[in-house]
Amino acid sequence: MGDWKPAGMHLTDHKTVGLQYALTASGFLLLGFLLMLLMRWQLAWPTSPLPSAMAVAVGQDNAPSGFMLPEFYNQLVAMHGSVMIFLAVVPLLTGAFGNYLVPLQIGTRDMAFPRLNAVSYWIYLAAGLLMLCSFFVTGGAANSGWTSYPPLAVLATRGQDYWLVGIIMLGVSSMLNSLNVIATVLQLRAPGLTLMRLPFFVWSQLVAALLLLLAFPSLQAAAIFQLMDRLAGTSFFLPSGLVVSGVALQGPSGGGNPLLWQHLFWFLGHPEVYVLVLPAIGIVSEVIATNTRRPLWGYRAMVGSVLFIGIMSMVVWAHHMFLTGMGTTLGTFFQITTMIISVPSVVLITSLMLSLWGGSIRFTTPMLFALAFLPMFGLGGLSGLPLGLAASDVALHDTWYVVGHFHFLVAPGTLFAIFAGIYHWFPKVTGRTLYRGLGVVHFWGSFIAMTAIFLPMFTLGLRGVNRRLYDAGLEYTHAQGTLSIQGHMTWAAVALGLLQLPFLVNLLISARRGTLAGDNPWHATTLEWQTASPPQPGNFAVTPQVDRGPYDYSLPGHPRDYVAQGERE
Amino acid sequence: MNVSPWAYAPRPDTRISTVRLGVWLFLASEAMFFGSLFSAYVLLRTGAHAWPDATSLGAARALLIPTIMLLLATRSVRNQLGLTAVFGVLFLLAKLLAFARLLDHGQHPASNLLIACWFVMSGLHWLHVAGGVGATVWVMQSKRTVTAPHHAERLHGLWLYWCFIDVVWLAILVSFYFI
């Protein structure tokens, strides 16, 4: 690669930190994918040994003569979720895209606190490695799900401690990062760049950062309580008279409340969902505005919606807890807030759909991913409505339906937005464009494979097949008809993996040989396109002066079909 | 290096300096952290069949001296930064002794939920005071290397932080002993 990294780039430069986040989080994304392949293989063929390569990778302890132990499958479930959410997708959206693009889009040199920004990355890296180390301790990695519900998690093997310490560190990292993003957006905007002239991506980052800043501390507090339960013998989450496998638990004084964990966890957990979603919508908005050559439809309504989602996401958390037998009053409250929060989400998606109307759409690779994002994300969102109503949630909650619901949001949803973002801003980062042919193969392949993996999950769930079963429900009559579907899903997952090869090849070749992009290959308006590709340290030779909105496309009476945000009349 | 032109002076449209905004955002996050701890405490206490008497943590008057230390530390930020560090360290030592005494009397975090909550909450507060002492020493040390307005903003941020840990401490005292 070599030549795209300008000389003199500093470890605290937001672009360096952004790229460090991007590369590390991509590594974790790949790891999370590989953990998933092991799970999928086990689900598809629970009675056969793993193929020899997989068996060797997994080891004799976890898969004696190739047969995966249920305990190891539990580790895969917990770590796939934790790695994907905490170490891959959120860091990609906030750490990578946020760090790299926010200062560029608001026309400034760097983040408000560059050193804290670098520290945030190194803490994140250490936390991630710590979580992974736990695979090598006695009893293996955390195995109580990414949600780590007690009492199970309190009584789990040593790996859970690593997970908890990792989460506490990630909280510190994300606090530093989000504090930085908020201070940067509010304080470092270029002259004339008022809040209502910010690109929508910046708005989405701002709200996501507020959510992380205010919600993550509750999971940190919960993790400290759980660590005390495990190491100091307290019983914050252990009720009195707990019986484990038929034996009364000796030792803890009891009196604790397992639901307390769930409340603290989901107080972060739900805003975290919006941290996964809002920056993704932000990326898609930029791609759609650029490739339809018209302003976003309803920019003000979108900004209002994103702020409203930010506030509301703090008061919907217990809709993850309908199965705990909460009272109907409390249940009603959380059902109503859940239905309310779906309204601004629909406003966002509808605005983006309407933005297409009358546009002169260019089907570039990023635009393909952004267009696919809309219906796939919509499917994920709408399938969540039955889960937001307690009556239907009771039946669906512990089934594959839930897995299908949030994977549609995160995989062909958020991940497609991330792909769109990579294709869109790769020319800015490297100075070279990605090949379109390989991109189209990557898009259609991923689109079909992801649908083939995740759509059947709704069917499985509606048939009542429980999620988290390590043998896919081999022993249950009602699951018999679904076992072959598991095989199809696994082949689709393998195909999805293979179809990422054109993407990887494209990245590697284009970084060196791709066509030179120039400053503004897409003829986009926002400020990051009005500096060199890649931007020099300090970003802008002259601080931009802004006196127009972010999306001045196709203005009548202008020679070109766009007027860049930093252009003067 | 802070790149903001408004690092130490209020930006006209937001009316706050970047350093000060950073401190407020940090404190907002901290407030949510201690808020979570307090809400857990309230949930556990209201849900308990029986809640032990707070005097098992030691008499309330024994905490009078540490409390005064903490308030004096905060008061000294404006004029005598060295004293802030000294009072902070005295608070830390006094609390360490109190923790040790509790353990000596066989009152372990595992004994009951009251003591567990006390150890976690006042222990985390203890760590925050230790952080405050560290930050105080750092601001003192780096006074010569930064400009006067920069130092003044840092002092203000430091003062806000010490006020915050005072409030947390008083909230802990009141909620454990007087409610």
XYZ file of C-alpha atoms in Angstrom:
748
model
C 0.000 0.000 0.000
C 2.553 2.541 1.170
C 1.983 5.570 -0.989
C -1.468 6.579 0.271
C -0.280 7.423 3.763
C 0.990 10.996 3.613
C 4.316 11.632 5.291
C 4.201 13.278 8.681
C 0.900 11.721 9.677
C 0.741 11.581 13.440
C -0.582 8.878 15.763
C -3.097 11.366 17.150
C -4.316 12.519 13.721
C -8.026 11.714 13.396
C -7.398 10.065 10.037
C -4.745 7.749 11.499
C -6.980 6.870 14.434
C -9.870 6.322 12.043
C -7.825 3.955 9.887
C -6.504 2.123 12.954
C -10.097 1.627 14.076
C -11.092 0.547 10.568
C -8.383 -2.094 10.213
C -8.752 -3.461 13.753
C -12.531 -3.573 13.629
C -12.403 -5.271 10.206
C -10.168 -7.925 11.766
C -12.743 -8.448 14.509
C -15.501 -8.517 11.885
C -13.707 -11.351 10.111
C -13.204 -13.157 13.409
C -16.881 -12.770 14.299
C -17.721 -14.187 10.868
C -15.473 -17.223 11.423
C -17.042 -17.888 14.842
C -20.414 -17.777 13.094
C -19.274 -20.294 10.450
C -18.368 -22.765 13.200
C -21.803 -22.283 14.753
C -23.521 -22.652 11.422
C -21.608 -25.846 10.637
C -22.647 -27.329 13.969
C -26.294 -26.335 13.413
C -26.408 -27.796 9.930
C -24.803 -31.136 10.752
C -25.086 -31.610 14.524
C -24.554 -35.360 14.391
C -21.457 -35.419 12.158
C -17.917 -34.497 13.149
C -16.512 -31.158 11.983
C -14.358 -31.173 8.849
C -10.743 -31.862 9.814
C -9.509 -28.272 9.254
C -12.218 -26.886 11.529
C -11.674 -29.642 14.101
C -7.969 -28.804 14.276
C -8.703 -25.080 14.650
C -11.226 -25.752 17.398
C -8.976 -28.256 19.219
C -9.494 -31.635 20.882
C -10.698 -30.066 24.142
C -13.593 -28.277 22.502
C -14.467 -30.912 19.914
C -13.357 -34.415 20.977
C -12.796 -36.420 17.762
C -14.448 -33.623 15.823
C -17.783 -33.515 17.701
C -18.343 -30.010 19.051
C -19.194 -29.837 22.745
C -22.321 -27.841 23.691
C -20.164 -25.828 26.106
C -18.009 -24.687 23.195
C -21.060 -23.835 21.131
C -22.177 -21.570 23.996
C -18.825 -19.778 23.859
C -19.296 -19.260 20.121
C -22.768 -17.776 20.660
C -21.558 -15.368 23.345
C -18.393 -14.327 21.566
C -19.933 -13.999 18.094
C -22.410 -11.473 19.502
C -19.903 -9.642 21.700
C -17.237 -9.444 18.997
C -19.645 -8.325 16.281
C -21.405 -5.641 18.319
C -18.774 -4.303 20.724
C -15.594 -4.913 18.736
C -16.595 -4.820 15.070
C -19.716 -2.945 13.980
C -19.920 -0.139 16.569
C -16.166 0.641 16.305
C -16.485 0.622 12.498
C -19.342 3.122 12.567
C -18.133 5.435 15.320
C -14.382 4.833 15.598
C -13.615 4.412 11.897
C -16.225 6.370 9.917
C -16.885 8.889 12.695
C -13.254 9.659 13.404
C -12.208 9.860 9.783
C -15.131 11.818 8.390
C -16.565 14.102 11.066
C -13.632 16.572 11.194
C -13.468 16.562 7.376
C -17.199 17.132 6.954
C -17.237 20.039 9.394
C -14.135 21.569 7.836
C -11.626 21.383 10.666
C -8.096 20.122 11.259
C -8.667 17.387 13.791
C -10.826 16.205 16.670
C -11.248 18.487 19.692
C -9.056 16.261 21.878
C -6.670 14.374 19.560
C -4.669 12.671 22.305
C -7.775 11.344 24.039
C -8.855 10.090 20.635
C -5.691 8.041 20.243
C -6.010 6.761 23.820
C -9.557 5.672 23.037
C -8.254 3.481 20.196
C -5.534 1.812 22.272
C -7.949 1.028 25.111
C -10.357 -0.458 22.570
C -7.596 -2.634 21.114
C -6.501 -3.833 24.556
C -10.094 -4.592 25.568
C -10.669 -6.571 22.378
C -7.501 -8.611 22.774
C -8.370 -9.268 26.429
C -11.772 -10.625 25.446
C -10.158 -12.893 22.867
C -7.512 -14.148 25.327
C -10.349 -15.679 27.283
C -10.613 -18.453 24.669
C -7.380 -19.836 26.131
C -8.269 -19.875 29.849
C -9.786 -22.812 31.715
C -13.386 -23.267 30.664
C -12.841 -21.087 27.596
C -14.387 -17.753 26.701
C -17.525 -16.145 28.071
C -20.409 -18.517 27.436
C -23.520 -16.792 28.791
C -24.532 -14.929 25.648
C -23.589 -11.377 24.700
C -26.169 -10.251 27.255
C -24.469 -12.143 30.139
C -27.620 -12.659 32.196
C -27.076 -13.680 35.787
C -27.312 -16.034 37.646
C -25.865 -18.026 34.695
C -23.096 -15.503 34.002
C -22.186 -15.149 37.679
C -21.707 -18.908 37.960
C -19.941 -19.223 34.577
C -16.284 -20.138 34.004
C -13.274 -17.824 34.257
C -13.715 -16.385 30.751
C -16.634 -14.265 31.979
C -14.208 -12.163 34.073
C -12.258 -11.306 30.929
C -15.481 -10.352 29.198
C -16.518 -8.097 32.086
C -13.146 -6.332 32.336
C -13.174 -5.954 28.554
C -16.617 -4.302 28.710
C -15.496 -1.894 31.441
C -12.494 -0.900 29.297
C -14.665 -0.529 26.181
C -16.869 1.823 28.178
C -13.892 4.058 28.901
C -12.831 3.917 25.249
C -16.275 4.776 23.914
C -16.686 7.563 26.499
C -13.463 9.205 25.280
C -14.481 8.777 21.664
C -18.041 10.035 22.015
C -17.089 12.989 24.211
C -14.621 13.895 21.496
C -17.160 13.654 18.679
C -19.691 15.842 20.509
C -17.109 18.495 21.428
C -15.740 18.431 17.865
C -19.113 18.864 16.180
C -20.248 21.628 18.506
C -16.984 23.556 18.802
C -14.933 23.053 15.643
C -17.438 23.676 12.845
C -16.014 25.828 10.069
C -17.165 29.452 9.974
C -20.712 29.639 8.644
C -21.420 25.929 9.144
C -24.482 26.245 11.354
C -26.082 23.172 12.915
C -28.799 23.041 10.251
C -26.141 23.096 7.523
C -24.411 19.986 8.876
C -24.387 16.960 6.596
C -26.867 14.403 7.955
C -24.020 11.977 8.623
C -22.626 14.420 11.196
C -26.018 14.640 12.890
C -26.223 10.859 13.100
C -22.742 10.691 14.619
C -23.608 13.409 17.116
C -26.693 11.590 18.382
C -24.927 8.219 18.426
C -22.122 9.767 20.472
C -24.620 11.238 22.947
C -26.197 7.807 23.352
C -22.858 6.112 23.969
C -21.775 8.830 26.380
C -24.915 8.569 28.498
C -25.850 4.896 28.193
C -22.587 2.973 28.367
C -21.906 3.932 32.025
C -24.881 1.851 33.132
C -23.368 -1.294 31.610
C -20.039 -0.413 33.200
C -21.737 -0.164 36.586
C -23.481 -3.470 35.963
C -20.207 -5.109 34.908
C -18.550 -3.934 38.126
C -21.427 -5.416 40.166
C -21.173 -8.698 38.292
C -17.410 -8.792 38.713
C -17.917 -8.316 42.462
C -20.451 -11.150 42.486
C -17.944 -13.407 40.790
C -14.736 -12.377 42.567
C -15.722 -10.940 45.966
C -18.610 -13.232 46.755
C -21.288 -10.515 46.827
C -24.797 -11.282 45.632
C -26.036 -8.236 43.784
C -27.601 -10.466 41.155
C -28.011 -13.721 43.134
C -31.372 -14.231 44.833
C -31.679 -16.100 48.125
C -32.201 -19.849 47.973
C -30.837 -20.307 44.470
C -30.815 -23.946 43.353
C -28.342 -24.879 40.611
C -28.739 -28.278 38.905
C -30.800 -29.503 41.841
C -28.260 -28.418 44.463
C -28.842 -25.415 46.726
C -26.128 -22.831 46.137
C -23.911 -22.373 49.207
C -21.922 -19.263 49.960
C -23.513 -16.076 48.641
C -25.663 -14.295 51.188
C -28.414 -13.826 48.615
C -31.043 -11.134 48.492
C -29.900 -9.904 45.102
C -31.975 -9.365 41.997
C -31.152 -10.994 38.628
C -33.498 -8.547 36.888
C -31.348 -5.653 38.071
C -28.686 -6.774 35.602
C -31.206 -6.925 32.781
C -32.355 -3.389 33.495
C -28.806 -2.020 33.623
C -27.736 -4.053 30.596
C -30.611 -2.998 28.372
C -30.381 0.600 29.463
C -27.200 0.481 27.427
C -28.315 -2.339 25.139
C -31.165 -0.517 23.506
C -29.452 2.809 22.842
C -26.606 0.656 21.524
C -29.023 -0.635 18.885
C -29.476 2.948 17.726
C -25.719 3.431 17.767
C -25.687 0.572 15.256
C -28.466 2.097 13.208
C -28.181 5.900 13.175
C -24.646 6.273 11.740
C -25.596 3.630 9.160
C -28.553 5.781 8.081
C -26.144 8.722 8.086
C -23.822 6.972 5.634
C -26.731 5.929 3.419
C -28.049 9.507 3.405
C -24.752 10.868 2.101
C -24.545 8.182 -0.583
C -28.153 8.705 -1.664
C -27.899 12.499 -1.837
C -24.722 12.257 -3.907
C -26.060 9.622 -6.282
C -29.536 11.041 -6.852
C -28.140 14.523 -7.522
C -30.792 16.135 -5.385
C -31.039 17.331 -1.762
C -32.266 14.924 0.883
C -36.040 15.024 1.103
C -37.116 16.410 4.487
C -33.699 17.187 5.942
C -35.252 19.097 8.856
C -37.694 16.289 9.620
C -34.782 13.831 9.525
C -32.775 15.900 11.995
C -35.817 16.161 14.257
C -36.387 12.417 13.995
C -32.823 11.515 14.797
C -32.908 13.713 17.927
C -36.264 12.284 18.942
C -34.940 8.735 18.501
C -31.985 9.662 20.662
C -34.240 10.745 23.518
C -36.778 7.954 23.127
C -34.138 5.221 22.936
C -33.447 5.867 26.620
C -36.985 4.875 27.631
C -37.689 1.698 25.668
C -35.158 -0.704 27.167
C -37.530 -3.012 29.033
C -39.183 -4.211 25.799
C -36.287 -6.669 25.813
C -37.620 -7.988 29.117
C -41.297 -8.843 28.499
C -40.520 -12.467 29.351
C -39.562 -11.531 32.908
C -43.220 -11.349 33.844
C -43.271 -7.621 34.450
C -46.539 -6.064 35.520
C -49.001 -4.966 32.838
C -48.655 -1.279 33.764
C -44.911 -1.316 33.217
C -45.372 -3.503 30.138
C -47.900 -1.059 28.687
C -45.534 1.850 29.192
C -42.722 0.134 27.327
C -45.019 -1.108 24.557
C -46.242 2.428 23.968
C -42.768 3.967 23.946
C -41.648 1.206 21.562
C -44.470 1.932 19.142
C -43.692 5.660 19.397
C -40.005 5.213 18.602
C -40.858 3.317 15.428
C -42.442 6.507 14.036
C -39.259 8.626 13.680
C -37.439 5.530 12.366
C -40.054 5.244 9.636
C -39.727 8.997 8.978
C -36.011 8.502 8.321
C -36.464 5.593 5.930
C -39.407 7.254 4.191
C -37.439 10.469 3.701
C -34.638 8.494 2.097
C -37.106 6.654 -0.159
C -38.704 9.954 -1.183
C -35.264 11.383 -1.845
C -35.033 8.913 -4.725
C -38.205 10.321 -6.327
C -37.335 12.453 -9.327
C -33.608 12.072 -8.811
C -31.247 11.218 -11.639
C -29.981 8.085 -9.987
C -26.437 6.886 -10.690
C -26.086 3.183 -9.969
C -22.592 3.353 -8.562
C -21.438 0.535 -6.262
C -22.042 2.509 -3.062
C -25.491 3.426 -4.352
C -26.351 -0.263 -4.905
C -25.572 -1.021 -1.278
C -27.416 2.089 -0.092
C -30.497 1.199 -2.149
C -30.496 -2.371 -0.837
C -30.134 -1.017 2.689
C -33.586 0.605 2.554
C -35.816 -2.482 2.078
C -33.541 -4.805 4.063
C -33.413 -2.394 6.973
C -37.162 -1.876 6.620
C -37.717 -5.636 6.837
C -35.583 -5.778 9.960
C -37.414 -2.852 11.511
C -40.939 -3.976 10.678
C -40.270 -7.519 11.862
C -39.429 -5.918 15.195
C -42.948 -4.590 15.728
C -44.396 -7.966 16.840
C -41.496 -8.171 19.296
C -42.365 -4.755 20.724
C -45.837 -6.009 21.728
C -45.714 -8.180 24.828
C -48.429 -10.618 23.688
C -46.633 -11.695 20.499
C -43.182 -11.268 22.031
C -43.888 -13.935 24.653
C -44.279 -16.487 21.855
C -41.489 -15.228 19.626
C -38.844 -14.042 22.042
C -36.788 -17.171 22.526
C -37.052 -18.315 18.925
C -35.066 -17.814 15.741
C -37.505 -15.038 14.808
C -35.583 -12.627 17.049
C -32.296 -13.720 15.496
C -33.722 -13.018 12.036
C -35.084 -9.640 13.161
C -31.870 -8.157 14.483
C -29.651 -9.745 11.872
C -31.694 -8.082 9.136
C -31.058 -4.791 10.907
C -27.366 -5.350 11.478
C -26.157 -7.497 8.573
C -27.903 -6.455 5.336
C -28.818 -3.269 7.184
C -25.888 -1.713 8.980
C -23.229 -3.828 7.304
C -24.526 -2.862 3.853
C -24.335 0.786 4.931
C -20.730 0.151 5.984
C -19.969 -1.392 2.576
C -21.648 1.586 0.888
C -19.501 3.880 3.000
C -16.309 2.008 2.122
C -17.013 2.184 -1.631
C -18.064 5.819 -1.323
C -15.113 7.150 0.702
C -12.347 4.769 -0.396
C -11.329 7.304 -3.107
C -11.029 9.982 -0.416
C -8.960 7.772 1.885
C -6.634 6.269 -0.721
C -6.896 8.633 -3.680
C -7.949 5.716 -5.876
C -11.336 4.329 -6.921
C -12.504 0.747 -6.343
C -13.302 -1.289 -9.482
C -16.992 -1.290 -10.266
C -17.165 -4.798 -11.758
C -15.856 -6.522 -8.642
C -18.065 -4.239 -6.579
C -21.190 -5.304 -8.442
C -20.310 -8.991 -7.955
C -19.729 -8.288 -4.275
C -23.043 -6.488 -3.973
C -25.309 -8.997 -5.696
C -23.524 -11.941 -4.102
C -23.821 -10.498 -0.597
C -27.405 -9.426 -1.196
C -28.558 -12.876 -2.274
C -26.466 -14.774 0.278
C -27.590 -12.613 3.201
C -31.239 -12.974 2.243
C -30.759 -16.744 1.994
C -29.204 -16.840 5.456
C -31.547 -14.568 7.356
C -34.974 -14.889 5.726
C -35.453 -18.570 6.761
C -34.840 -17.541 10.370
C -38.332 -15.990 10.461
C -39.800 -19.315 9.322
C -37.874 -21.229 11.954
C -38.997 -18.802 14.607
C -42.651 -18.857 13.591
C -42.496 -22.650 13.778
C -41.343 -22.248 17.364
C -37.766 -23.455 17.035
C -35.787 -22.154 19.983
C -32.654 -20.135 19.385
C -29.471 -21.085 21.292
C -30.031 -24.856 20.773
C -26.625 -26.306 19.914
C -28.165 -29.163 17.909
C -30.720 -26.963 16.071
C -33.582 -28.774 17.836
C -32.696 -32.349 16.830
C -34.649 -33.791 19.752
C -37.856 -31.846 19.157
C -40.635 -33.055 16.900
C -41.674 -29.573 15.792
C -38.130 -28.795 14.655
C -37.740 -31.887 12.462
C -38.994 -30.222 9.291
C -36.565 -27.332 9.775
C -33.294 -29.261 10.058
C -32.628 -29.275 6.311
C -33.172 -25.489 6.207
C -30.259 -25.153 8.608
C -28.049 -26.837 6.005
C -29.154 -24.389 3.293
C -28.463 -21.453 5.583
C -24.989 -22.775 6.303
C -24.152 -23.115 2.591
C -25.429 -19.577 2.076
C -23.105 -18.425 4.875
C -20.167 -20.189 3.215
C -21.123 -18.502 -0.063
C -21.306 -15.156 1.719
C -17.770 -15.687 2.955
C -16.489 -16.580 -0.530
C -18.278 -13.587 -2.031
C -16.250 -11.269 0.185
C -13.154 -12.356 -1.759
C -13.883 -10.050 -4.729
C -14.200 -7.237 -2.181
C -10.861 -8.024 -0.529
C -9.127 -8.395 -3.902
C -10.706 -5.116 -4.988
C -9.439 -3.313 -1.887
C -5.918 -4.649 -2.272
C -5.580 -4.056 -6.004
C -7.386 -0.717 -6.146
C -5.332 0.750 -3.317
C -2.302 0.426 -5.611
C -3.610 0.259 -9.167
C -7.086 1.780 -9.131
C -7.855 4.826 -11.254
C -6.703 8.030 -9.635
C -9.769 9.610 -8.095
C -8.835 13.260 -7.771
C -10.352 15.406 -5.051
C -14.010 14.895 -5.854
C -14.703 11.840 -8.036
C -18.441 11.669 -7.239
C -19.049 15.421 -7.739
C -20.294 15.567 -4.160
C -21.032 18.721 -2.188
C -19.873 18.109 1.368
C -16.591 19.543 2.655
C -14.519 16.349 2.744
C -14.509 16.368 -1.074
C -12.991 19.832 -1.233
C -9.551 18.788 -0.118
C -6.905 16.429 -1.438
C -7.440 12.651 -1.618
C -6.046 11.513 0.754
C -6.287 14.698 2.805
C -2.976 16.124 4.009
C -2.278 16.428 7.750
C -4.348 19.405 8.851
C -6.976 18.470 6.222
C -7.557 21.838 4.563
C -4.982 24.231 3.117
C -7.439 27.068 3.805
C -10.192 26.773 6.412
C -13.452 26.483 4.429
C -16.025 29.243 4.707
C -19.589 27.934 4.457
C -22.697 29.813 3.473
C -25.014 27.120 2.110
C -26.639 23.828 3.080
C -24.998 20.435 2.649
C -26.820 19.207 -0.455
C -26.946 21.894 -3.135
C -27.416 19.536 -6.076
C -29.004 20.464 -9.406
C -29.536 24.112 -8.532
C -31.139 25.880 -11.483
C -28.955 28.403 -13.253
C -25.627 26.832 -12.376
C -23.177 25.448 -14.934
C -22.575 22.225 -12.947
C -25.208 20.071 -11.249
C -23.765 20.738 -7.797
C -22.448 23.626 -5.742
C -19.943 22.515 -3.135
C -20.581 23.539 0.443
C -17.369 25.550 0.747
C -17.851 27.362 -2.587
C -18.451 31.097 -2.465
C -20.934 32.833 -4.689
C -2.164 19.907 21.341
C -5.661 21.314 21.151
C -6.514 22.537 17.674
C -9.666 24.454 18.471
C -9.594 28.230 18.147
C -12.153 28.194 20.980
C -10.222 25.818 23.209
C -9.976 28.211 26.161
C -12.402 30.995 25.269
C -16.158 30.642 24.710
C -17.155 30.072 21.086
C -19.672 32.784 20.181
C -22.510 30.484 19.077
C -22.150 27.755 21.728
C -21.016 30.150 24.462
C -18.612 27.672 26.016
C -14.940 26.804 25.582
C -13.992 23.387 24.232
C -12.112 22.402 27.386
C -15.058 23.328 29.574
C -17.526 21.517 27.307
C -15.297 18.435 27.450
C -15.377 18.490 31.249
C -19.160 18.881 31.310
C -19.607 15.977 28.888
C -17.296 13.841 31.002
C -19.284 14.742 34.112
C -22.541 13.898 32.314
C -21.168 10.444 31.633
C -19.992 10.155 35.238
C -23.404 11.248 36.484
C -24.977 8.410 34.490
C -22.418 6.030 35.998
C -23.139 6.954 39.605
C -26.819 7.282 38.737
C -26.778 3.624 37.676
C -25.074 2.653 40.918
C -27.638 4.588 42.958
C -30.601 3.163 41.075
C -29.214 -0.337 41.648
C -28.871 0.483 45.354
C -32.440 1.750 45.530
C -33.809 -1.297 43.687
C -31.917 -3.740 45.914
C -32.852 -1.935 49.112
C -36.533 -1.501 48.327
C -36.728 -5.109 47.159
C -35.101 -6.539 50.267
C -37.148 -8.284 52.964
C -34.878 -6.889 55.666
C -32.187 -4.260 55.326
C -29.384 -4.147 57.940
C -28.821 -1.016 59.966
C -26.233 1.387 58.533
C -24.404 1.534 61.860
C -22.877 -1.837 60.964
C -20.759 0.257 58.561
C -19.420 2.281 61.496
C -20.832 5.341 63.229
C -21.821 8.251 61.006
C -19.694 10.657 63.045
C -16.563 8.690 62.100
C -17.122 9.923 58.548
C -17.252 13.549 59.584
C -13.491 14.097 59.291
C -13.144 12.555 55.791
C -16.130 14.609 54.660
C -14.514 17.804 55.896
C -11.259 16.805 54.164
C -13.101 16.387 50.893
C -14.892 19.728 51.163
C -11.638 21.479 52.048
C -9.938 19.866 49.051
C -12.623 21.307 46.772
C -12.468 24.696 48.441
C -8.695 24.894 47.914
C -8.859 24.371 44.122
C -9.414 28.103 43.537
C -6.481 29.395 45.567
C -4.233 26.622 46.932
C -3.908 23.704 44.544
C -1.244 22.075 46.718
C -3.680 21.892 49.620
C -6.253 20.219 47.386
C -3.836 17.372 46.759
C -2.968 17.133 50.472
C -6.597 17.074 51.643
C -7.422 14.612 48.884
C -4.685 12.258 50.032
C -5.832 12.615 53.660
C -9.354 11.649 52.587
C -7.994 8.616 50.758
C -5.993 7.494 53.803
C -8.872 8.033 56.202
C -11.167 5.995 53.980
C -8.593 3.237 53.601
C -8.424 2.966 57.382
C -12.217 2.849 57.562
C -12.335 0.037 54.983
C -9.630 -1.865 56.855
C -11.538 -1.453 60.133
C -14.687 -2.826 58.534
C -12.841 -5.875 57.238
C -11.241 -6.364 60.669
C -14.681 -6.495 62.230
C -15.572 -9.278 59.823
C -17.759 -7.041 57.665
C -16.908 -8.290 54.164
C -18.556 -7.354 50.880
C -19.907 -10.916 50.885
C -21.556 -10.481 54.319
C -24.710 -8.761 53.141
C -26.000 -6.455 50.418
C -25.700 -3.299 52.497
C -21.968 -3.800 52.983
C -21.559 -4.925 49.381
C -23.229 -1.729 48.125
C -21.128 0.334 50.538
C -17.868 -1.204 49.386
C -18.708 -0.846 45.697
C -20.149 2.643 45.807
C -17.813 4.301 48.270
C -14.952 2.268 46.778
C -15.665 3.634 43.294
C -15.981 7.086 44.822
C -12.579 6.504 46.456
C -11.107 5.737 43.023
C -12.615 8.962 41.702
C -10.997 10.946 44.500
C -7.686 9.248 43.694
C -8.211 10.292 40.068
C -8.941 13.813 41.272
C -5.681 13.920 43.212
C -3.838 12.697 40.111
C -5.499 15.352 37.945
C -4.704 18.036 40.536
C -1.028 17.123 40.537
C -1.037 17.079 36.738
C -2.623 20.547 36.474
C -0.100 21.854 39.024
C 2.848 20.276 37.215
C 1.883 21.498 33.766
C 1.077 25.057 34.837
C 4.376 26.371 33.418
C 3.922 24.641 30.053
C 0.531 26.161 29.159
C -0.773 29.669 28.655
C -2.572 31.527 31.439
C -6.077 31.250 29.923
C -5.468 27.534 29.298
C -4.474 27.019 32.936
C -7.505 28.974 34.107
C -9.845 26.732 32.066
C -8.163 23.649 33.473
C -8.560 24.982 37.007
C -12.228 25.555 36.364
C -12.629 22.022 35.002
C -10.795 20.626 37.994
C -13.021 22.586 40.339
C -16.138 21.226 38.597
C -14.802 17.698 38.990
C -14.106 18.132 42.721
C -17.578 19.603 43.195
C -18.982 16.564 41.416
C -17.226 14.082 43.692
C -18.361 16.098 46.719
C -21.963 15.811 45.568
C -21.568 12.082 44.968
C -20.028 11.633 48.418
C -22.809 13.559 50.155
C -25.403 11.566 48.209
C -23.750 8.328 49.331
C -23.632 9.473 52.957
C -27.246 10.612 52.986
C -28.622 7.571 51.177
C -26.771 5.074 53.368
C -27.063 6.777 56.754
C -29.973 9.160 56.796
C -32.660 7.621 54.614
